[in-house]
Amino acid sequence: MKSKFKLRTLLIPFLIVMFTFISIFILIKSLPIKIEELRWIDIYMALLVVFTWIWLVFGEFRTKVIEVSLNNTEIEKKNYLGLKQKYKYKDFDGYQTSILTSKGQSFEYLYLIKNNQKIVKISEYYHKNYYDLKNEISIDLKNLGEINSVILMN
């Protein structure tokens, strides 16, 4: 069984790539930039965009936007850059689930646990066939319980 992405999962990286190309185009068009014409808000917004881009590409997408393939004895994890890792079911201690809230909705996440570390993350938010994947995984791996999510509210 192979994971299938929801439309929003494919749309977000596409929009980030388009945003990156548009930003580079605008930057090239405005070169050379005179230092005395820069405003603090320009510098602040540029840094905010760069840090957000780095966080999304190297943080969120690296761990959550992954393709998972399941077969009888192993799980293959492939990230958005195409890097693959294979694991045997017997290598995992089990799986844990967690409910996370995003955009006013709650989504379930499933974590494959090995030596108390989350190795593979599968999400109802990103994967169209999340519950099929969860059912397949629950046949071969032990449910280690639910991770309580703490939401801080002011």
Coordinates of N, CA and C in Angstrom, one line a residue:
M1 N 0.8 -1.2 0.0 CA 0.0 0.0 0.0 C 0.9 1.2 0.0
K2 N 0.5 2.2 -0.8 CA 1.3 3.4 -0.9 C 0.4 4.6 -0.4
S3 N 1.0 5.6 0.2 CA 0.3 6.7 0.7 C 0.0 7.7 -0.5
K4 N -1.1 8.4 -0.3 CA -1.6 9.3 -1.3 C -1.8 10.7 -0.6
F5 N -1.3 11.7 -1.3 CA -1.3 13.0 -0.7 C -2.6 13.7 -1.0
K6 N -3.0 14.6 -0.1 CA -4.2 15.4 -0.3 C -3.7 16.6 -1.2
L7 N -4.7 17.2 -1.9 CA -4.4 18.3 -2.8 C -3.6 19.4 -2.1
R8 N -3.9 19.8 -0.9 CA -3.3 20.9 -0.2 C -1.8 20.5 0.0
T9 N -1.5 19.3 0.2 CA -0.1 18.9 0.4 C 0.7 19.2 -0.8
L10 N 0.2 19.0 -2.0 CA 0.9 19.2 -3.3 C 0.9 20.7 -3.6
L11 N -0.2 21.4 -3.2 CA -0.3 22.8 -3.5 C 0.7 23.7 -2.8
I12 N 0.9 23.4 -1.5 CA 1.8 24.2 -0.7 C 3.2 24.3 -1.2
P13 N 3.9 23.1 -1.6 CA 5.2 23.2 -2.1 C 5.2 24.0 -3.5
F14 N 4.2 23.8 -4.3 CA 4.1 24.5 -5.6 C 4.1 26.0 -5.3
L15 N 3.2 26.4 -4.4 CA 3.2 27.9 -4.1 C 4.5 28.4 -3.6
I16 N 5.2 27.6 -2.8 CA 6.5 28.1 -2.2 C 7.5 28.2 -3.3
V17 N 7.5 27.3 -4.3 CA 8.4 27.4 -5.4 C 8.1 28.6 -6.2
M18 N 6.8 28.8 -6.5 CA 6.4 30.0 -7.3 C 6.7 31.3 -6.5
F19 N 6.5 31.3 -5.2 CA 6.8 32.5 -4.4 C 8.3 32.8 -4.5
T20 N 9.1 31.7 -4.4 CA 10.6 31.9 -4.5 C 11.0 32.5 -5.8
F21 N 10.5 31.9 -6.9 CA 10.9 32.5 -8.2 C 10.4 33.9 -8.4
I22 N 9.2 34.3 -7.9 CA 8.8 35.6 -8.0 C 9.6 36.6 -7.2
S23 N 10.0 36.1 -6.0 CA 10.9 36.9 -5.1 C 12.2 37.2 -5.8
I24 N 12.8 36.1 -6.4 CA 14.1 36.3 -7.0 C 14.0 37.2 -8.2
F25 N 12.9 37.1 -9.0 CA 12.7 38.0 -10.1 C 12.6 39.4 -9.7
I26 N 11.8 39.7 -8.6 CA 11.7 41.1 -8.1 C 13.0 41.6 -7.6
L27 N 13.8 40.7 -6.9 CA 15.1 41.1 -6.4 C 16.0 41.5 -7.6
I28 N 16.0 40.7 -8.6 CA 16.9 40.9 -9.8 C 16.5 42.2 -10.5
K29 N 15.2 42.4 -10.6 CA 14.7 43.6 -11.3 C 15.1 44.9 -10.5
S30 N 15.2 44.8 -9.2 CA 15.5 46.0 -8.4 C 17.0 46.2 -8.1
L31 N 17.9 45.4 -8.7 CA 19.3 45.5 -8.5 C 19.8 46.6 -9.4
P32 N 20.8 47.3 -9.0 CA 21.5 47.4 -7.7 C 20.7 48.1 -6.7
I33 N 20.7 47.7 -5.5 CA 20.0 48.3 -4.4 C 21.0 49.3 -3.7
K34 N 20.6 50.5 -3.5 CA 21.4 51.4 -2.7 C 21.1 51.3 -1.2
I35 N 22.2 51.1 -0.5 CA 22.0 50.9 1.0 C 21.2 52.0 1.6
E36 N 21.5 53.3 1.2 CA 20.8 54.4 1.9 C 19.3 54.4 1.6
E37 N 18.8 53.7 0.6 CA 17.4 53.6 0.2 C 16.7 52.5 0.9
L38 N 17.4 51.6 1.6 CA 16.7 50.5 2.3 C 16.1 51.0 3.6
R39 N 14.9 50.6 3.8 CA 14.2 50.9 5.1 C 14.2 49.7 6.0
W40 N 14.0 49.9 7.3 CA 14.1 48.8 8.3 C 13.0 47.8 8.0
I41 N 11.9 48.2 7.5 CA 10.8 47.3 7.2 C 11.2 46.4 6.0
D42 N 11.9 46.9 5.1 CA 12.4 46.1 4.0 C 13.3 44.9 4.5
I43 N 14.2 45.3 5.4 CA 15.2 44.3 5.9 C 14.4 43.3 6.8
Y44 N 13.5 43.8 7.6 CA 12.7 42.9 8.5 C 11.9 41.9 7.6
M45 N 11.2 42.4 6.6 CA 10.3 41.5 5.8 C 11.2 40.5 5.0
A46 N 12.3 40.9 4.5 CA 13.2 40.0 3.8 C 13.7 38.9 4.7
L47 N 14.1 39.2 5.9 CA 14.5 38.2 6.9 C 13.4 37.3 7.3
L48 N 12.2 37.9 7.5 CA 11.0 37.1 7.8 C 10.7 36.0 6.7
V49 N 10.8 36.5 5.5 CA 10.5 35.6 4.3 C 11.6 34.5 4.3
V50 N 12.8 34.8 4.4 CA 13.9 33.9 4.4 C 13.8 32.8 5.5
F51 N 13.6 33.3 6.7 CA 13.4 32.3 7.8 C 12.2 31.4 7.7
T52 N 11.1 32.0 7.2 CA 9.9 31.2 7.0 C 10.1 30.2 5.9
W53 N 10.8 30.5 4.8 CA 11.1 29.6 3.8 C 12.0 28.5 4.3
I54 N 13.0 28.8 5.0 CA 13.9 27.8 5.6 C 13.1 26.9 6.5
W55 N 12.3 27.4 7.4 CA 11.5 26.6 8.3 C 10.6 25.6 7.6
L56 N 9.9 26.1 6.5 CA 9.0 25.2 5.8 C 9.8 24.2 5.0
V57 N 10.8 24.5 4.3 CA 11.5 23.6 3.4 C 12.3 22.6 4.2
F58 N 13.0 23.0 5.2 CA 13.9 22.1 5.9 C 13.3 21.6 7.3
G59 N 12.2 22.1 7.7 CA 11.6 21.7 8.9 C 10.3 20.9 8.6
E60 N 9.3 21.6 8.3 CA 8.0 21.0 8.1 C 7.9 19.9 7.0
F61 N 8.4 20.3 5.8 CA 8.3 19.4 4.7 C 9.2 18.2 4.8
R62 N 10.3 18.4 5.4 CA 11.3 17.3 5.6 C 10.7 16.1 6.4
T63 N 10.0 16.5 7.4 CA 9.5 15.4 8.3 C 8.1 15.0 8.1
K64 N 7.2 15.9 7.5 CA 5.8 15.6 7.5 C 5.3 15.3 6.1
V65 N 5.9 15.9 5.1 CA 5.4 15.6 3.7 C 6.3 14.5 3.2
I66 N 5.9 13.3 3.5 CA 6.6 12.1 3.2 C 5.7 11.1 2.5
E67 N 6.2 10.3 1.6 CA 5.5 9.3 0.9 C 5.9 8.0 1.6
V68 N 4.9 7.2 2.0 CA 5.1 5.9 2.7 C 4.6 4.8 1.9
S69 N 5.4 3.7 1.7 CA 5.0 2.5 1.1 C 5.1 1.4 2.1
L70 N 4.0 0.6 2.2 CA 3.9 -0.5 3.1 C 3.9 -1.8 2.3
N71 N 4.6 -2.8 2.8 CA 4.4 -4.2 2.2 C 4.4 -5.1 3.4
N72 N 4.6 -6.4 3.2 CA 4.4 -7.4 4.2 C 5.5 -7.3 5.3
T73 N 6.7 -6.9 5.0 CA 7.8 -7.0 6.0 C 8.4 -5.6 6.3
E74 N 8.2 -4.6 5.4 CA 8.9 -3.4 5.6 C 8.1 -2.2 5.2
I75 N 8.6 -1.0 5.7 CA 8.1 0.3 5.4 C 9.1 1.1 4.7
E76 N 8.7 1.7 3.6 CA 9.7 2.6 2.9 C 9.2 4.0 3.0
K77 N 10.1 4.9 3.5 CA 9.8 6.3 3.7 C 10.5 7.1 2.6
K78 N 9.8 8.0 1.9 CA 10.5 8.8 0.9 C 10.1 10.2 1.1
N79 N 11.1 11.1 1.3 CA 10.7 12.5 1.5 C 10.5 13.3 0.2
Y80 N 10.2 14.5 0.3 CA 9.9 15.3 -0.8 C 11.1 15.6 -1.8
L81 N 12.3 15.3 -1.3 CA 13.5 15.5 -2.1 C 13.8 14.1 -2.8
G82 N 13.1 13.1 -2.5 CA 13.3 11.8 -3.2 C 14.2 10.9 -2.4
L83 N 14.7 11.3 -1.2 CA 15.5 10.4 -0.4 C 14.7 9.3 0.2
K84 N 15.2 8.0 0.1 CA 14.4 6.9 0.6 C 15.1 6.2 1.7
Q85 N 14.3 5.7 2.6 CA 14.8 4.9 3.8 C 13.9 3.8 3.9
K86 N 14.4 2.6 4.1 CA 13.6 1.4 4.4 C 13.8 0.9 5.8
Y87 N 12.7 0.5 6.4 CA 12.7 -0.1 7.7 C 11.9 -1.4 7.8
K88 N 12.4 -2.3 8.6 CA 11.6 -3.6 8.8 C 10.6 -3.3 9.9
Y89 N 9.5 -3.9 9.9 CA 8.5 -3.7 10.9 C 9.1 -4.1 12.3
K90 N 9.9 -5.2 12.3 CA 10.5 -5.6 13.6 C 11.5 -4.6 14.2
D91 N 11.9 -3.7 13.4 CA 12.8 -2.6 13.9 C 12.1 -1.6 14.8
F92 N 10.8 -1.5 14.7 CA 10.1 -0.6 15.5 C 9.5 -1.2 16.8
D93 N 9.5 -0.3 17.8 CA 8.9 -0.7 19.1 C 7.3 -0.7 19.0
G94 N 6.8 0.1 18.1 CA 5.4 0.2 17.9 C 5.0 1.6 17.3
Y95 N 3.8 2.0 17.5 CA 3.4 3.3 17.0 C 2.6 4.1 18.1
Q96 N 2.6 5.4 18.0 CA 1.8 6.2 18.9 C 1.0 7.2 18.0
T97 N -0.1 7.6 18.5 CA -0.9 8.6 17.8 C -1.1 9.9 18.6
S98 N -1.4 10.9 17.9 CA -1.6 12.2 18.6 C -2.6 13.0 17.8
I99 N -3.4 13.8 18.5 CA -4.4 14.7 17.8 C -3.9 16.1 17.9
L100 N -3.7 16.7 16.7 CA -3.2 18.1 16.7 C -4.2 18.9 16.0
T101 N -4.4 20.2 16.5 CA -5.4 21.1 15.9 C -4.7 22.1 15.0
S102 N -5.3 22.3 13.8 CA -4.7 23.2 12.9 C -5.9 23.8 12.1
K103 N -5.9 25.1 12.0 CA -6.9 25.8 11.2 C -8.3 25.4 11.6
G104 N -8.5 25.3 12.9 CA -9.9 25.0 13.5 C -10.3 23.6 13.4
Q105 N -9.5 22.7 12.9 CA -9.8 21.3 12.7 C -8.8 20.5 13.5
S106 N -9.2 19.3 13.9 CA -8.3 18.4 14.5 C -7.9 17.3 13.6
F107 N -6.6 17.0 13.6 CA -6.0 16.0 12.7 C -5.2 15.0 13.5
E108 N -5.3 13.7 13.1 CA -4.6 12.7 13.8 C -3.2 12.5 13.1
Y109 N -2.2 12.3 13.9 CA -0.8 12.0 13.4 C -0.5 10.6 14.0
L110 N 0.3 9.9 13.2 CA 0.8 8.6 13.7 C 2.3 8.6 13.6
Y111 N 2.9 8.2 14.7 CA 4.4 8.2 14.7 C 4.9 6.7 14.9
L112 N 5.8 6.3 14.1 CA 6.4 5.0 14.2 C 7.6 5.2 15.2
I113 N 7.6 4.4 16.2 CA 8.6 4.7 17.3 C 9.7 3.6 17.3
K114 N 10.9 4.1 17.4 CA 12.1 3.2 17.5 C 13.0 3.8 18.5
N115 N 13.3 3.0 19.6 CA 14.1 3.5 20.7 C 13.7 4.9 21.2
N116 N 12.3 5.0 21.5 CA 11.7 6.2 22.0 C 11.9 7.4 21.1
Q117 N 12.1 7.2 19.8 CA 12.2 8.3 18.9 C 11.2 8.2 17.8
K118 N 10.6 9.3 17.3 CA 9.7 9.3 16.2 C 10.5 9.2 14.9
I119 N 10.4 8.1 14.2 CA 11.2 7.8 13.0 C 10.4 8.2 11.8
V120 N 9.1 7.8 11.7 CA 8.2 8.1 10.6 C 7.0 8.7 11.1
K121 N 6.6 9.8 10.5 CA 5.4 10.6 10.8 C 4.4 10.5 9.7
I122 N 3.2 10.0 10.0 CA 2.1 10.0 9.0 C 1.0 10.8 9.5
S123 N 0.4 11.6 8.6 CA -0.6 12.6 9.1 C -1.9 12.5 8.3
E124 N -3.0 12.6 9.1 CA -4.3 12.8 8.4 C -4.4 14.1 7.7
Y125 N -3.6 15.1 8.1 CA -3.6 16.4 7.4 C -3.0 16.3 6.0
Y126 N -2.0 15.5 5.8 CA -1.3 15.5 4.6 C -1.7 14.3 3.7
H127 N -2.1 13.2 4.3 CA -2.3 11.9 3.6 C -3.8 11.6 3.4
K128 N -4.2 11.4 2.1 CA -5.6 11.1 1.8 C -6.0 9.8 2.4
N129 N -5.2 8.8 2.3 CA -5.5 7.5 2.8 C -4.9 7.1 4.2
Y130 N -4.9 8.1 5.0 CA -4.3 8.0 6.4 C -4.9 6.8 7.1
Y131 N -6.2 6.6 7.2 CA -6.8 5.6 8.0 C -6.5 4.2 7.4
D132 N -6.4 4.1 6.1 CA -6.0 2.8 5.5 C -4.5 2.5 5.9
L133 N -3.6 3.4 5.9 CA -2.3 3.2 6.3 C -2.2 2.8 7.8
K134 N -3.0 3.5 8.6 CA -3.0 3.2 10.0 C -3.5 1.8 10.3
N135 N -4.6 1.4 9.6 CA -5.1 0.0 9.8 C -4.0 -1.0 9.4
E136 N -3.3 -0.7 8.3 CA -2.3 -1.7 7.8 C -1.1 -1.8 8.8
I137 N -0.7 -0.6 9.4 CA 0.4 -0.6 10.3 C -0.1 -1.3 11.6
S138 N -1.3 -1.1 12.0 CA -1.8 -1.6 13.3 C -1.8 -3.2 13.3
I139 N -1.8 -3.8 12.1 CA -1.7 -5.2 12.0 C -0.4 -5.7 12.5
D140 N 0.7 -5.0 12.1 CA 2.0 -5.5 12.3 C 2.7 -4.9 13.5
L141 N 2.2 -3.7 14.0 CA 2.9 -3.0 15.1 C 2.0 -2.8 16.3
K142 N 2.6 -2.7 17.4 CA 1.9 -2.5 18.7 C 1.5 -1.1 18.9
N143 N 0.3 -0.8 19.3 CA -0.1 0.5 19.7 C 0.4 0.9 21.0
L144 N 1.3 1.9 21.1 CA 1.9 2.3 22.3 C 1.2 3.4 23.0
G145 N 0.0 3.7 22.5 CA -0.9 4.7 23.2 C -0.9 6.1 22.4
E146 N -1.5 7.0 23.1 CA -1.7 8.3 22.5 C -0.8 9.3 23.2
I147 N -0.2 10.2 22.4 CA 0.6 11.3 23.0 C -0.3 12.5 23.2
N148 N -0.4 13.0 24.4 CA -1.2 14.1 24.7 C -0.6 15.4 24.2
S149 N -1.4 16.1 23.4 CA -1.0 17.4 22.9 C -1.4 18.5 23.9
V150 N -0.5 19.4 24.1 CA -0.7 20.5 25.0 C -0.8 21.8 24.2
I151 N -1.9 22.4 24.3 CA -2.1 23.7 23.6 C -2.1 24.8 24.6
L152 N -1.2 25.7 24.5 CA -1.2 26.8 25.5 C -2.1 28.0 25.0
M153 N -2.9 28.4 25.8 CA -3.9 29.5 25.5 C -3.7 30.6 26.5
N154 N -3.7 31.8 26.0 CA -3.6 33.0 26.9 C -4.9 33.5 27.3

